[in-house]
Tab-separated table of C-alpha atoms and ligand atoms in Angstrom:
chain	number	residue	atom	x	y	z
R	830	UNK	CA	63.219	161.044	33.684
R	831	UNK	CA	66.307	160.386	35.994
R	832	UNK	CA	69.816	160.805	34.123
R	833	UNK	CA	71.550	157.898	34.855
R	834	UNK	CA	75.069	156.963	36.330
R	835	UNK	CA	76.950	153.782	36.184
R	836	UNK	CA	79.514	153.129	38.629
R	837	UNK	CA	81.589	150.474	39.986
R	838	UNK	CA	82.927	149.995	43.599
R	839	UNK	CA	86.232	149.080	43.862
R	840	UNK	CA	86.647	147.750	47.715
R	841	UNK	CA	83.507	145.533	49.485
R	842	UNK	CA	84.744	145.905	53.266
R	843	UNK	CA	82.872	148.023	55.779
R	844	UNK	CA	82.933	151.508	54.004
R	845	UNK	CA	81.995	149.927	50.650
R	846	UNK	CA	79.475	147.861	51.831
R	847	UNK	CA	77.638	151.098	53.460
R	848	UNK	CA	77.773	153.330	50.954
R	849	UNK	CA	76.110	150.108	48.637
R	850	UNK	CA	73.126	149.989	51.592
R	851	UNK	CA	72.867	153.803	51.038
R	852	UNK	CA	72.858	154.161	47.385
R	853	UNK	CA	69.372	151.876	47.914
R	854	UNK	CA	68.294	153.564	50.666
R	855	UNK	CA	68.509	157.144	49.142
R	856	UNK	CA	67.441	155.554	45.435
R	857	UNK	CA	63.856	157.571	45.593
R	858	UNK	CA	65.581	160.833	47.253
R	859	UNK	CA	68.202	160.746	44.392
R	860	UNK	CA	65.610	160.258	41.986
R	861	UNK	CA	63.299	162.989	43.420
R	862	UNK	CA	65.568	165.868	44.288
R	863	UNK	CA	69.017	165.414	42.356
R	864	UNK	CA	66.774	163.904	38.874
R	865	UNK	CA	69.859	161.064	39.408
R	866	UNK	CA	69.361	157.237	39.243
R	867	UNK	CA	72.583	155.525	40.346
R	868	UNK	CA	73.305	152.303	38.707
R	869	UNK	CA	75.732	149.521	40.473
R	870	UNK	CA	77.424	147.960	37.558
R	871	UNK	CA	80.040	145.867	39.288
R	872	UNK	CA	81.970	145.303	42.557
R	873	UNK	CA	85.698	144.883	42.940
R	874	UNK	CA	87.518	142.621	45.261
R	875	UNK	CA	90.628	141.104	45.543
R	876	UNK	CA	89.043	137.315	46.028
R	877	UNK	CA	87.103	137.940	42.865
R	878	UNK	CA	84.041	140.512	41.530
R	879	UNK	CA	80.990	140.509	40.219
R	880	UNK	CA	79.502	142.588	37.075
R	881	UNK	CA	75.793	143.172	35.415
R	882	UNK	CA	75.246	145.096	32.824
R	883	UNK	CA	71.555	144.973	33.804
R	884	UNK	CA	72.987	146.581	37.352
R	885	UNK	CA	72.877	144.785	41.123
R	886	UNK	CA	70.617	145.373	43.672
R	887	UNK	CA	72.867	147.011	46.119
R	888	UNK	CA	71.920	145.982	49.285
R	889	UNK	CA	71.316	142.182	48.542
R	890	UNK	CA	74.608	142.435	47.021
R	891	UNK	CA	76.431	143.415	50.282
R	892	UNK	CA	74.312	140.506	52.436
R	893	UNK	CA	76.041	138.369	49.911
R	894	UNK	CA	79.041	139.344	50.587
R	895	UNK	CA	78.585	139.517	54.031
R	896	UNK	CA	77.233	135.498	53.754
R	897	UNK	CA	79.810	134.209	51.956
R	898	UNK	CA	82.821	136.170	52.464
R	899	UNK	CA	83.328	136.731	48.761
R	900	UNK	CA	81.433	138.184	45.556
R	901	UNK	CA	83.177	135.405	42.715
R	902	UNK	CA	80.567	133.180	43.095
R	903	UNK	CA	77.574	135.493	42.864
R	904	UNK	CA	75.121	133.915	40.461
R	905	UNK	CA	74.439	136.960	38.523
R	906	UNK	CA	77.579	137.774	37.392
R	907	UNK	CA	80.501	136.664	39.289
R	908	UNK	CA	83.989	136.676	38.094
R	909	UNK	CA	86.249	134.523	40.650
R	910	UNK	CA	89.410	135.921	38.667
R	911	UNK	CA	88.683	139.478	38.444
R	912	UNK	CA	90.223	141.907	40.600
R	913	UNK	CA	89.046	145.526	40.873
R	914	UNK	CA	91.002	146.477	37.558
R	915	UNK	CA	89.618	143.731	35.256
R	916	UNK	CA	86.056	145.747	36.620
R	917	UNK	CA	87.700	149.295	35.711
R	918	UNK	CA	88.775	148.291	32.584
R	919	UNK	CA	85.974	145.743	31.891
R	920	UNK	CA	82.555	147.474	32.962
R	921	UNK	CA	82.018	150.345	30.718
R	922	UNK	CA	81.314	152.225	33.467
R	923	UNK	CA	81.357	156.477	34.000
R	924	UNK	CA	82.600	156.426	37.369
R	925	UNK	CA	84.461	154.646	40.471
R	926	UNK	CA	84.339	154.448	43.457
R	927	UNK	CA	87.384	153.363	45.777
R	928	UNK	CA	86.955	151.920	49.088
R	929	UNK	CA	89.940	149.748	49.265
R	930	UNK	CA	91.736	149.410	52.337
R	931	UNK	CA	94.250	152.271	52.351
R	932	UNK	CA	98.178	151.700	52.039
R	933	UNK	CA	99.093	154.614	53.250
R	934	UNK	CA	103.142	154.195	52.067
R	935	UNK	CA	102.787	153.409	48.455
R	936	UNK	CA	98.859	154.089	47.889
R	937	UNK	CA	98.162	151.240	45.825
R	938	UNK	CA	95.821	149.613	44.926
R	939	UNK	CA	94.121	152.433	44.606
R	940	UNK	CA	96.623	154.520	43.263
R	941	UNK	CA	96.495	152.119	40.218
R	942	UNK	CA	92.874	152.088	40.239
R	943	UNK	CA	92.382	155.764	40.100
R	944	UNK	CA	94.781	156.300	37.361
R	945	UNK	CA	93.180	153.504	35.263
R	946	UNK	CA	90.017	155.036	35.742
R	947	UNK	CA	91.066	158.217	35.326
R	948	UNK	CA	92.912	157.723	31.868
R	949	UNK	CA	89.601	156.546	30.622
R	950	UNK	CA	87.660	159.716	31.537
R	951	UNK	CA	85.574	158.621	34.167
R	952	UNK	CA	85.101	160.363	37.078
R	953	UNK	CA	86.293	159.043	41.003
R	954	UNK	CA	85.344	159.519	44.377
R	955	UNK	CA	87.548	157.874	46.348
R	956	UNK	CA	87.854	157.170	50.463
R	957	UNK	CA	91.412	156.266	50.310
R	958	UNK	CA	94.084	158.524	51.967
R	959	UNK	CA	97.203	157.024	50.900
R	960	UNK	CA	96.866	158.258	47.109
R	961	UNK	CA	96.555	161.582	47.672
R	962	UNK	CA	99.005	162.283	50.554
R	963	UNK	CA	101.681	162.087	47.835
R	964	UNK	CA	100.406	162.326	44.594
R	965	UNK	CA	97.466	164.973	44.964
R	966	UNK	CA	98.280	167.692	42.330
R	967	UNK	CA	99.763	164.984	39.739
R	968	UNK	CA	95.925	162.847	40.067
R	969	UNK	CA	93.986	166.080	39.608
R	970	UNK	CA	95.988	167.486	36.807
R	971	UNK	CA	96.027	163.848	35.339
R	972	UNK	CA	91.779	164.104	35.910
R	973	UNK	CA	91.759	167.494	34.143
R	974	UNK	CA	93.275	166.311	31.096
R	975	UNK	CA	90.998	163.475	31.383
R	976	UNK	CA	87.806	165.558	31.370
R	977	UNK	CA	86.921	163.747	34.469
R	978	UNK	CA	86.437	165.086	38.230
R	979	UNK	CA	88.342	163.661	41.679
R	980	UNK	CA	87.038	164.034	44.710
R	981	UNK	CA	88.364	163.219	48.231
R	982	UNK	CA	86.071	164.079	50.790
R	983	UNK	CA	85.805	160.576	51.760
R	984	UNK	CA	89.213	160.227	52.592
R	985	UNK	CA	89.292	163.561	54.376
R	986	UNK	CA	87.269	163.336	57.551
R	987	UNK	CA	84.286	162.263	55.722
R	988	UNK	CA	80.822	163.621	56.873
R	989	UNK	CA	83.168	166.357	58.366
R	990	UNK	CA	83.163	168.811	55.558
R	991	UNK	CA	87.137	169.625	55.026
R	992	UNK	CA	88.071	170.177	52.033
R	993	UNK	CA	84.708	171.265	50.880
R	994	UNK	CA	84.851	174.151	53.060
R	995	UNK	CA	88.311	175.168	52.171
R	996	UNK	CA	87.637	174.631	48.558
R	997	UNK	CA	84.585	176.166	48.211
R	998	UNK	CA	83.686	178.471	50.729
R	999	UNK	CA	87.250	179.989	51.692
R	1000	UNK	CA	87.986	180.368	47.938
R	1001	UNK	CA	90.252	182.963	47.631
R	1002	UNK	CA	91.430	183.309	50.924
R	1003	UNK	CA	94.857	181.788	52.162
R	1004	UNK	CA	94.872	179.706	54.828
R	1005	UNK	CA	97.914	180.183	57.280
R	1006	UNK	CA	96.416	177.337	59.629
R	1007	UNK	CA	94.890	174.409	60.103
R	1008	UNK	CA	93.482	172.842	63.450
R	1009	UNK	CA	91.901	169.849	63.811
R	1010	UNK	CA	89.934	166.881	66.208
R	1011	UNK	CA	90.626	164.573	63.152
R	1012	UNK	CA	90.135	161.370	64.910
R	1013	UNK	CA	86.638	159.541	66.198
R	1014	UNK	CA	87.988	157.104	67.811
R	1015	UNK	CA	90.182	159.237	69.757
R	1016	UNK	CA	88.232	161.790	70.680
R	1017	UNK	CA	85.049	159.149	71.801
R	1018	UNK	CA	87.820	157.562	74.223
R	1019	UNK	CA	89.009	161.173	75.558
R	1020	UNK	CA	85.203	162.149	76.182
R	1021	UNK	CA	84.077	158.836	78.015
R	1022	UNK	CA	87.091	159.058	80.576
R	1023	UNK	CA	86.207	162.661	80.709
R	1024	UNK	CA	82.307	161.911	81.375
R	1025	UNK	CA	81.961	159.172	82.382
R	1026	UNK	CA	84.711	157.992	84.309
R	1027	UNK	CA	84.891	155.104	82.162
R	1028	UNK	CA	89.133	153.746	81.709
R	1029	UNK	CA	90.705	154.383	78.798
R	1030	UNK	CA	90.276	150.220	77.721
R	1031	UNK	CA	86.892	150.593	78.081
R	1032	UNK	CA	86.463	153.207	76.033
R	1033	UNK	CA	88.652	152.185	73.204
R	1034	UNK	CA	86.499	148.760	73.008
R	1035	UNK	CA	83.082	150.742	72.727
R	1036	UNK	CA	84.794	152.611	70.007
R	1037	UNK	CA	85.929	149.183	68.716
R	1038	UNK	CA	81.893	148.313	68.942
R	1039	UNK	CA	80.704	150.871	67.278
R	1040	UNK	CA	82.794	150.727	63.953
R	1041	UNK	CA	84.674	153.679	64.781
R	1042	UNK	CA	88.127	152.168	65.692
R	1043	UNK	CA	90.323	151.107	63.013
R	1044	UNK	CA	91.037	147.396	62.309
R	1045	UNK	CA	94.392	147.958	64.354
R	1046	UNK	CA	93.413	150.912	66.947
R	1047	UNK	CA	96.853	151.838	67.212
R	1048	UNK	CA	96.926	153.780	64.235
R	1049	UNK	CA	93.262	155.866	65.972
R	1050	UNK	CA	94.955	156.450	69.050
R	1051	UNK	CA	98.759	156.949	68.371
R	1052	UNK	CA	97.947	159.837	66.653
R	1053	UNK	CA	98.692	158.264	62.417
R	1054	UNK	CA	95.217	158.754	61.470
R	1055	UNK	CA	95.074	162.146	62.383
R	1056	UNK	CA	98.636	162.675	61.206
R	1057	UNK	CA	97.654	161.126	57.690
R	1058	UNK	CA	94.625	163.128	57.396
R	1059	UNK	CA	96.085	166.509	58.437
R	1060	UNK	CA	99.096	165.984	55.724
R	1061	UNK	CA	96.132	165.070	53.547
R	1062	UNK	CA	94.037	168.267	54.043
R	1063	UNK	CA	97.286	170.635	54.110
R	1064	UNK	CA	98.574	169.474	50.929
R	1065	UNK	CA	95.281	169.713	49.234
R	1066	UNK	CA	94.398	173.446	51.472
R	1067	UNK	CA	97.419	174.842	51.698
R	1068	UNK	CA	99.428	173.212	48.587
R	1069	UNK	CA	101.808	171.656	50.968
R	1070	UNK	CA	104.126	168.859	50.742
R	1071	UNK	CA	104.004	166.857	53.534
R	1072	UNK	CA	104.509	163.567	54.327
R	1073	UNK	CA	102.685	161.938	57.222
R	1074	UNK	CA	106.154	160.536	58.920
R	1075	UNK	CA	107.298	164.617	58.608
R	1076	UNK	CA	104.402	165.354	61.304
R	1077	UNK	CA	105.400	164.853	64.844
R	1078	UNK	CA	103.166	163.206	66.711
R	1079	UNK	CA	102.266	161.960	70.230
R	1080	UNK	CA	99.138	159.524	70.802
R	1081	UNK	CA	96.638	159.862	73.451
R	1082	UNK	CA	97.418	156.045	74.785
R	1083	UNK	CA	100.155	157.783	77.690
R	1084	UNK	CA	96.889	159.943	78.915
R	1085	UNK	CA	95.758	158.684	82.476
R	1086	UNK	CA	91.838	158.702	83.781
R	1087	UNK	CA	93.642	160.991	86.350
R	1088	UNK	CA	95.068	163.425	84.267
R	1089	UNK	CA	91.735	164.139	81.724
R	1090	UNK	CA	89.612	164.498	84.821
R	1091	UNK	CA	92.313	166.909	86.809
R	1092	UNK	CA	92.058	168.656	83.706
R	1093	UNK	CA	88.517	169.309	83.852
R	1094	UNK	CA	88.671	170.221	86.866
R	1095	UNK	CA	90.680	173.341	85.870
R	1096	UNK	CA	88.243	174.231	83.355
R	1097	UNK	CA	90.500	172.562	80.105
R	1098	UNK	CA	89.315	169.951	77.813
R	1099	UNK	CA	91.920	167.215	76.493
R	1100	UNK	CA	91.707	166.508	72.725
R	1101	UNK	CA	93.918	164.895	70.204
R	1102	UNK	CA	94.685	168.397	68.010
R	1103	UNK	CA	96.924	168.020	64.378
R	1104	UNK	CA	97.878	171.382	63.997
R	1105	UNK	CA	99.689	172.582	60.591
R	1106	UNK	CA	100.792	176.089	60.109
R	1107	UNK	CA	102.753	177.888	57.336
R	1108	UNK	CA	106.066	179.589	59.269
R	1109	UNK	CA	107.581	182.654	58.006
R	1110	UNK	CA	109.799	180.762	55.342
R	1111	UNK	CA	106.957	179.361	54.105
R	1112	UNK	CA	107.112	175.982	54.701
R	1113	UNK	CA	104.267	174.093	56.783
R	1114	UNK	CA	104.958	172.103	59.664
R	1115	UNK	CA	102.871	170.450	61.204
R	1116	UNK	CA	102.184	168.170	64.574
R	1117	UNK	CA	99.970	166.180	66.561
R	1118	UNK	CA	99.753	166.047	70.323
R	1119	UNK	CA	97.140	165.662	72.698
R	1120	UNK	CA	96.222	169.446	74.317
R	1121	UNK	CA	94.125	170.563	77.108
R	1122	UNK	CA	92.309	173.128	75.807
R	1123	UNK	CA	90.135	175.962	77.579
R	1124	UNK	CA	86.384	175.567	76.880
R	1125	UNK	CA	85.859	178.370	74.501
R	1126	UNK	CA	88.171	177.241	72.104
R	1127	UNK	CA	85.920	176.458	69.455
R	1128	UNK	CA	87.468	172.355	69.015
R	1129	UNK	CA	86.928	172.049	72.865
R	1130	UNK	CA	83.230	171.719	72.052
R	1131	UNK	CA	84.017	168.640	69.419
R	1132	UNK	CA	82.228	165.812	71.954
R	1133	UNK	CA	81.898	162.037	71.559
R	1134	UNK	CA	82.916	160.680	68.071
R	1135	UNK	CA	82.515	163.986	66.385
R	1136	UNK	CA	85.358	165.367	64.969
R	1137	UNK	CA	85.649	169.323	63.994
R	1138	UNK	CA	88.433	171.933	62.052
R	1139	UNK	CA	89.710	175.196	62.384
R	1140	UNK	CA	90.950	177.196	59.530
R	1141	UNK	CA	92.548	180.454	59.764
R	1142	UNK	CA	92.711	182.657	57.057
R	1143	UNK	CA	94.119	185.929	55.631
R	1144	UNK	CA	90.639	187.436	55.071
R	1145	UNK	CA	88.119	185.462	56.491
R	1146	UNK	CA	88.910	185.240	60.039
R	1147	UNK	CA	88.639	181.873	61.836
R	1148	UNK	CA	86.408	179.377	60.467
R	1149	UNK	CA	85.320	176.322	62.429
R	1150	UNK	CA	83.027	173.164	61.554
R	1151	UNK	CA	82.086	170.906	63.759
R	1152	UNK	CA	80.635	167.305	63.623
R	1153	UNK	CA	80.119	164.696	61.075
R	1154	UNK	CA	79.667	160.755	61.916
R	1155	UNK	CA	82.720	158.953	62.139
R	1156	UNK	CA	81.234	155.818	61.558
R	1157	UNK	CA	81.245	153.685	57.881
R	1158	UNK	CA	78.023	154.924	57.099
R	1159	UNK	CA	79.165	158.458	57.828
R	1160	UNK	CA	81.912	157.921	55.128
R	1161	UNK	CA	79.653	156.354	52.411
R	1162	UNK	CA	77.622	159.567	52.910
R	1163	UNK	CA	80.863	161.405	51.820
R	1164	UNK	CA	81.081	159.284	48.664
R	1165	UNK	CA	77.364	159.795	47.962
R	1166	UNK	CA	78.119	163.545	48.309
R	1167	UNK	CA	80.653	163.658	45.974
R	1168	UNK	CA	79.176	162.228	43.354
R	1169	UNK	CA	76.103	164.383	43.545
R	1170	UNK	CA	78.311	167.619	43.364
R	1171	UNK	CA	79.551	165.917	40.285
R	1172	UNK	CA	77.045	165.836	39.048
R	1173	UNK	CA	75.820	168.672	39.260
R	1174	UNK	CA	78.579	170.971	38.889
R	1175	UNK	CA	81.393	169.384	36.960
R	1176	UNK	CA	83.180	172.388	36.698
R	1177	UNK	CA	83.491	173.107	40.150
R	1178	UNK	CA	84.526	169.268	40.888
R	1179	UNK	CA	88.136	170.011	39.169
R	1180	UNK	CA	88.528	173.599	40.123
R	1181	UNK	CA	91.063	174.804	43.165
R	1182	UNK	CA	94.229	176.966	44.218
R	1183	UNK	CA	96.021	174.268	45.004
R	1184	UNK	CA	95.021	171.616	42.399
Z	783	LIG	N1	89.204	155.445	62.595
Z	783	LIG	C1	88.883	156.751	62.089
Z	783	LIG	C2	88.387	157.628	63.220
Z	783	LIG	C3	87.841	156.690	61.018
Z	783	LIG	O1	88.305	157.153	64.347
Z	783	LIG	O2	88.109	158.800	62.982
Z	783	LIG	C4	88.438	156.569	59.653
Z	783	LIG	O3	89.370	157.589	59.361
């Protein structure tokens, strides 16, 4: 018989909504090859929640939401005064999951959220960046002493595994760099001009389509997304301290048709890179810029909405991954992943150099 989990979702917009279509879409799979039935016990949002202790049928629950803008007056359960932390404190469940829109100066709500969650002992998965860019080490510790296990990925480049792979499968080994395509959005825009000729407005509006772009694209093609995620992913890698206004940073929004093409031409490939690097005093610095880089440099290859990372290490070389959806349902996947390695290896969840 399935083990089961009870969680709540903290956060009902596009991410959250996904990763609720998901959890019902992967039910028998979870069931089959993980021995894991995943129980939705309540949903958080700030214009009210709903809770069951008999658990909601995911997907019906976000077409609600998506009908009527709001979960407080869902018949089977709603609570129009309940905000995510009446749910955390209120639902009895073992773990949460935070999809809240991300305030990436002061991290909250999440930041509250995950604390409150964490001080009860359950466990968090969480796709919010702006917690962890300053308060990483001080969340996991907190978790540890919990007995409960954080994990990021989400809020990390999502279905591109980052931390995973520094984590798990550069254990041991420093990493002295990082490189990264970080951003969807703005490496879909820099292919299409690139492939298809089409202008950079163009492009940024199909990104817009497709879910990739977010709500304000500025903060895609500026270069702050890829700036927050890089501070993210050194801090956690490379026990950094950065802050995402110490990264330098030029967009790609100053890039002309002209100029990617020409570049093509001479046999370089323009991408949005967020490069952080330890210097010889130790410190990392780190910056984002776009770069025209030749074609066998592994992130040259990162095409379309993909996104890829380069680590380089004291022992292992040069490691690269490539790929990864950048889309919301790409990002729920990241949430669903980190609760199954929770799952099943709870020790591993709350282990690392840097944490
Ligand atoms: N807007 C982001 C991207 C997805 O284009 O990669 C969320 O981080």
């Amino acid at each position: 018989m399935a083990e089961q989990v009870r969680i709540i979702v903290c956060g009902f917009g596009r991410v959250g909504r996904s990763f609720a279509r998901l959890l019902e879409a992967k039910a028998e799979t979870l069931a089959r090859d993980y021995g894991l039935e995943i129980q939705l016990h309540g949903v958080g949002e700030l214009e009210g929640s709903v809770i069951s202790p008999k658990g909601l049928a995911p997907a019906a629950l976000a077409d609600y939401f998506e009908t009527h803008g709001g979960l407080g007056g869902h018949p089977e359960g709603g609570r129009p005064e309940w905000k995510g932390i009446d749910l955390i404190r209120e639902a009895g469940a073992g773990l949460l999951v935070e999809t809240t829109p991300t305030d990436i100066r002061t991290g909250e709500p999440a930041l509250t959220h995950i604390r409150t969650a964490l001080g009860r002992g359950m466990h968090v998965v969480s796709a919010n960046k702006g917690p962890f860019i300053r308060h990483y080490r001080t969340l996991q510790a907190f978790a540890r002493d919990n007995g409960a296990a954080l994990r990021l990925s989400a809020a990390a480049a999502a279905a591109l595994p980052t931390l995973d792979v520094a984590q798990t499968c550069l254990a041991g080994a420093e990493i002295l760099a990082i490189e990264g395509v970080l951003n969807g959005t703005s490496n879909y825009i820099l292919t299409e001009m690139r492939k298809s000729g089409r202008s950079y407005g163009e492009a940024l509006s199909e990104a817009q389509r497709l879910g990739i772009a977010e709500t304000d694209p500025t903060l895609d093609v500026e270069g702050h997304d890829t700036a927050n995620k890089l501070a993210l992913i050194a801090n956690v890698c490379m026990g950094a301290d950065l802050l995402p206004e110490q990264v330098g940073r030029t967009g790609i929004s100053g890039l002309t048709a002209e100029e990617v093409h020409a570049a093509g031409e001479e046999g370089r490939i323009f991408r949005l890179v967020g490069r952080a690097e330890r210097g010889p005093d130790g410190a990392v610095r780190a910056r984002v810029a776009p770069m025209g880089l030749p074609r066998d440099h592994p992130l040259a290859a990162v095409d379309g909405a993909e996104k890829g990372i380069t680590y380089t290490t004291d022992t292992m070389g040069r490691v690269t991954v490539v790929g990864g959806k950048s889309d919301p349902k790409g990002a729920a996947a990241a949430l669903l992943k980190d609760i199954l390695n929770i799952h099943r290896a709870p020790g591993a969840a709350r282990s690392g150099r840097y944490s």
